[in-house]
């Protein structure tokens, strides 16, 4: 009986896809060291390689750098929207209350849109330039903009597209 217990426990250990407990601990220590080298702070960091010539930064909409190297990048928590520029952009929204999702070609920095179900102001979780460089812009220009739901229209007192 003792022999079968010893045999089965040694089979169990060798059959483990993770190896011994020491290997797991060593692997975790290595990962911890690796991740401790990564920094989320706003201190100067080495820019990554240059993007393709027609690539537009998704934050400032300028060529020459990726969003993570953008000079307009801000620390997490600053501003109410991902984009902080002056131009109109394309925004993706999700109501935190009813989980309704929508997209709009009338999205602005630090401006939200009212959820038609919950009537709460919702800020976009994602924003990008209006025209994709590869021509994949799918916004419907014939669709009427609901000004009564747009924070920018309410603040201005008139249709927000008149700004540009």
Short mmCIF file of C-alpha atoms in Angstrom, two decimals:
data_model
loop_
_atom_site.label_atom_id
_atom_site.label_comp_id
_atom_site.label_asym_id
_atom_site.label_seq_id
_atom_site.Cartn_x
_atom_site.Cartn_y
_atom_site.Cartn_z
CA UNK A 1 0.00 0.00 0.00
CA UNK A 2 2.84 2.42 0.87
CA UNK A 3 4.52 1.60 -2.45
CA UNK A 4 1.39 2.52 -4.47
CA UNK A 5 1.02 5.85 -2.62
CA UNK A 6 4.64 6.77 -3.32
CA UNK A 7 4.30 5.64 -6.92
CA UNK A 8 1.08 7.60 -7.52
CA UNK A 9 2.43 10.78 -5.93
CA UNK A 10 5.60 10.62 -8.04
CA UNK A 11 3.47 10.06 -11.16
CA UNK A 12 1.30 13.04 -10.22
CA UNK A 13 4.33 15.29 -9.81
CA UNK A 14 5.92 14.27 -13.08
CA UNK A 15 2.63 14.56 -14.96
CA UNK A 16 2.12 18.20 -13.91
CA UNK A 17 2.47 20.58 -16.87
CA UNK A 18 4.05 23.15 -14.54
CA UNK A 19 6.84 21.03 -13.16
CA UNK A 20 7.85 21.26 -9.53
CA UNK A 21 6.75 23.90 -7.07
CA UNK A 22 10.29 25.33 -7.12
CA UNK A 23 10.01 25.88 -10.89
CA UNK A 24 6.73 27.74 -10.41
CA UNK A 25 8.22 29.96 -7.70
CA UNK A 26 11.30 30.66 -9.85
CA UNK A 27 9.07 31.54 -12.81
CA UNK A 28 6.95 33.90 -10.71
CA UNK A 29 10.05 35.59 -9.31
CA UNK A 30 11.38 36.10 -12.82
CA UNK A 31 8.08 37.58 -13.98
CA UNK A 32 7.91 39.87 -10.93
CA UNK A 33 11.41 41.20 -11.68
CA UNK A 34 10.49 41.71 -15.34
CA UNK A 35 7.29 43.63 -14.54
CA UNK A 36 8.93 45.76 -11.86
CA UNK A 37 11.15 47.19 -14.62
CA UNK A 38 8.08 48.45 -16.48
CA UNK A 39 7.01 51.94 -15.52
CA UNK A 40 3.57 53.50 -15.79
CA UNK A 41 4.78 56.92 -14.71
CA UNK A 42 4.86 59.98 -16.93
CA UNK A 43 8.64 60.32 -16.72
CA UNK A 44 10.53 60.53 -20.02
CA UNK A 45 10.56 57.30 -21.96
CA UNK A 46 12.34 56.23 -25.11
CA UNK A 47 10.11 56.76 -28.18
CA UNK A 48 9.21 53.64 -30.13
CA UNK A 49 9.98 53.16 -33.82
CA UNK A 50 8.46 55.58 -36.32
CA UNK A 51 5.02 54.75 -37.71
CA UNK A 52 4.20 54.43 -41.42
CA UNK A 53 4.15 57.78 -43.29
CA UNK A 54 0.33 57.97 -43.50
CA UNK A 55 -0.33 56.97 -39.86
CA UNK A 56 -2.19 59.55 -37.75
CA UNK A 57 -1.75 59.63 -33.97
CA UNK A 58 -5.10 58.72 -32.41
CA UNK A 59 -4.70 61.42 -29.77
CA UNK A 60 -3.56 64.58 -31.56
CA UNK A 61 -4.30 63.44 -35.16
CA UNK A 62 -0.80 64.42 -36.34
CA UNK A 63 1.66 62.29 -38.28
CA UNK A 64 5.10 61.17 -37.10
CA UNK A 65 4.44 59.29 -33.85
CA UNK A 66 2.27 56.65 -32.21
CA UNK A 67 -0.24 57.57 -29.49
CA UNK A 68 2.04 56.27 -26.72
CA UNK A 69 4.72 58.77 -27.82
CA UNK A 70 2.31 61.68 -28.28
CA UNK A 71 3.45 65.00 -26.78
CA UNK A 72 -0.19 65.67 -25.85
CA UNK A 73 -0.40 62.45 -23.83
CA UNK A 74 -1.67 63.01 -20.32
CA UNK A 75 -1.44 60.94 -17.16
CA UNK A 76 -4.42 58.66 -16.47
CA UNK A 77 -7.27 60.52 -14.88
CA UNK A 78 -6.65 63.93 -16.48
CA UNK A 79 -9.51 65.06 -18.69
CA UNK A 80 -12.87 63.38 -19.14
CA UNK A 81 -12.18 61.84 -22.56
CA UNK A 82 -9.25 60.07 -24.26
CA UNK A 83 -8.88 62.85 -26.85
CA UNK A 84 -7.92 66.30 -25.57
CA UNK A 85 -7.63 68.25 -28.84
CA UNK A 86 -9.86 70.96 -30.31
CA UNK A 87 -11.21 69.11 -33.36
CA UNK A 88 -14.34 67.02 -33.67
CA UNK A 89 -13.67 63.28 -33.73
CA UNK A 90 -15.37 59.88 -33.78
CA UNK A 91 -16.36 58.55 -30.35
CA UNK A 92 -17.54 55.23 -28.94
CA UNK A 93 -19.85 55.35 -25.95
CA UNK A 94 -21.23 52.86 -23.42
CA UNK A 95 -23.76 53.87 -20.79
CA UNK A 96 -22.57 52.67 -17.37
CA UNK A 97 -26.17 52.35 -16.17
CA UNK A 98 -28.04 50.45 -18.93
CA UNK A 99 -24.96 49.23 -20.91
CA UNK A 100 -26.34 50.71 -24.16
CA UNK A 101 -23.59 51.29 -26.77
CA UNK A 102 -23.45 53.84 -29.55
CA UNK A 103 -20.99 55.65 -31.82
CA UNK A 104 -20.95 59.23 -32.98
CA UNK A 105 -19.05 61.34 -35.48
CA UNK A 106 -19.80 64.34 -33.25
CA UNK A 107 -17.49 63.60 -30.36
CA UNK A 108 -15.40 66.28 -28.63
CA UNK A 109 -12.76 66.51 -25.92
CA UNK A 110 -14.28 66.54 -22.41
CA UNK A 111 -17.85 66.48 -23.77
CA UNK A 112 -20.37 63.69 -23.39
CA UNK A 113 -23.63 62.64 -24.96
CA UNK A 114 -26.85 61.82 -23.15
CA UNK A 115 -28.04 58.21 -23.14
CA UNK A 116 -31.49 58.13 -24.72
CA UNK A 117 -32.66 55.46 -22.26
CA UNK A 118 -31.20 56.64 -18.93
CA UNK A 119 -30.88 60.38 -19.64
CA UNK A 120 -27.41 60.53 -18.06
CA UNK A 121 -24.38 62.16 -19.63
CA UNK A 122 -21.91 59.55 -20.94
CA UNK A 123 -18.31 60.29 -21.95
CA UNK A 124 -16.69 58.33 -24.80
CA UNK A 125 -14.36 55.51 -23.78
CA UNK A 126 -12.64 55.56 -27.17
CA UNK A 127 -12.03 58.37 -29.67
CA UNK A 128 -10.27 58.48 -33.04
CA UNK A 129 -9.89 60.80 -36.04
CA UNK A 130 -13.01 61.20 -38.17
CA UNK A 131 -11.42 59.90 -41.37
CA UNK A 132 -9.38 56.75 -41.24
CA UNK A 133 -6.30 57.00 -43.51
CA UNK A 134 -7.35 53.83 -45.35
CA UNK A 135 -10.80 55.26 -46.21
CA UNK A 136 -12.79 53.09 -43.80
CA UNK A 137 -14.86 55.98 -42.38
CA UNK A 138 -18.39 54.61 -42.06
CA UNK A 139 -20.18 57.59 -40.47
CA UNK A 140 -23.53 58.37 -42.06
CA UNK A 141 -23.55 62.07 -42.97
CA UNK A 142 -27.28 62.00 -43.82
CA UNK A 143 -28.24 60.95 -40.27
CA UNK A 144 -29.55 63.86 -38.20
CA UNK A 145 -27.51 64.78 -35.11
CA UNK A 146 -29.63 64.72 -31.94
CA UNK A 147 -28.59 68.12 -30.56
CA UNK A 148 -30.72 67.72 -27.44
CA UNK A 149 -28.48 64.79 -26.38
CA UNK A 150 -25.15 66.46 -27.22
CA UNK A 151 -23.34 68.25 -24.38
CA UNK A 152 -21.33 70.36 -26.85
CA UNK A 153 -24.51 71.61 -28.58
CA UNK A 154 -26.07 72.41 -25.20
CA UNK A 155 -22.98 74.36 -24.04
CA UNK A 156 -22.69 76.27 -27.33
CA UNK A 157 -26.42 76.87 -27.67
CA UNK A 158 -26.31 75.81 -31.33
CA UNK A 159 -25.35 72.87 -33.58
CA UNK A 160 -21.81 71.77 -32.63
CA UNK A 161 -20.77 71.08 -36.24
CA UNK A 162 -20.99 74.82 -36.99
CA UNK A 163 -17.77 75.22 -34.94
CA UNK A 164 -15.52 73.80 -37.67
#
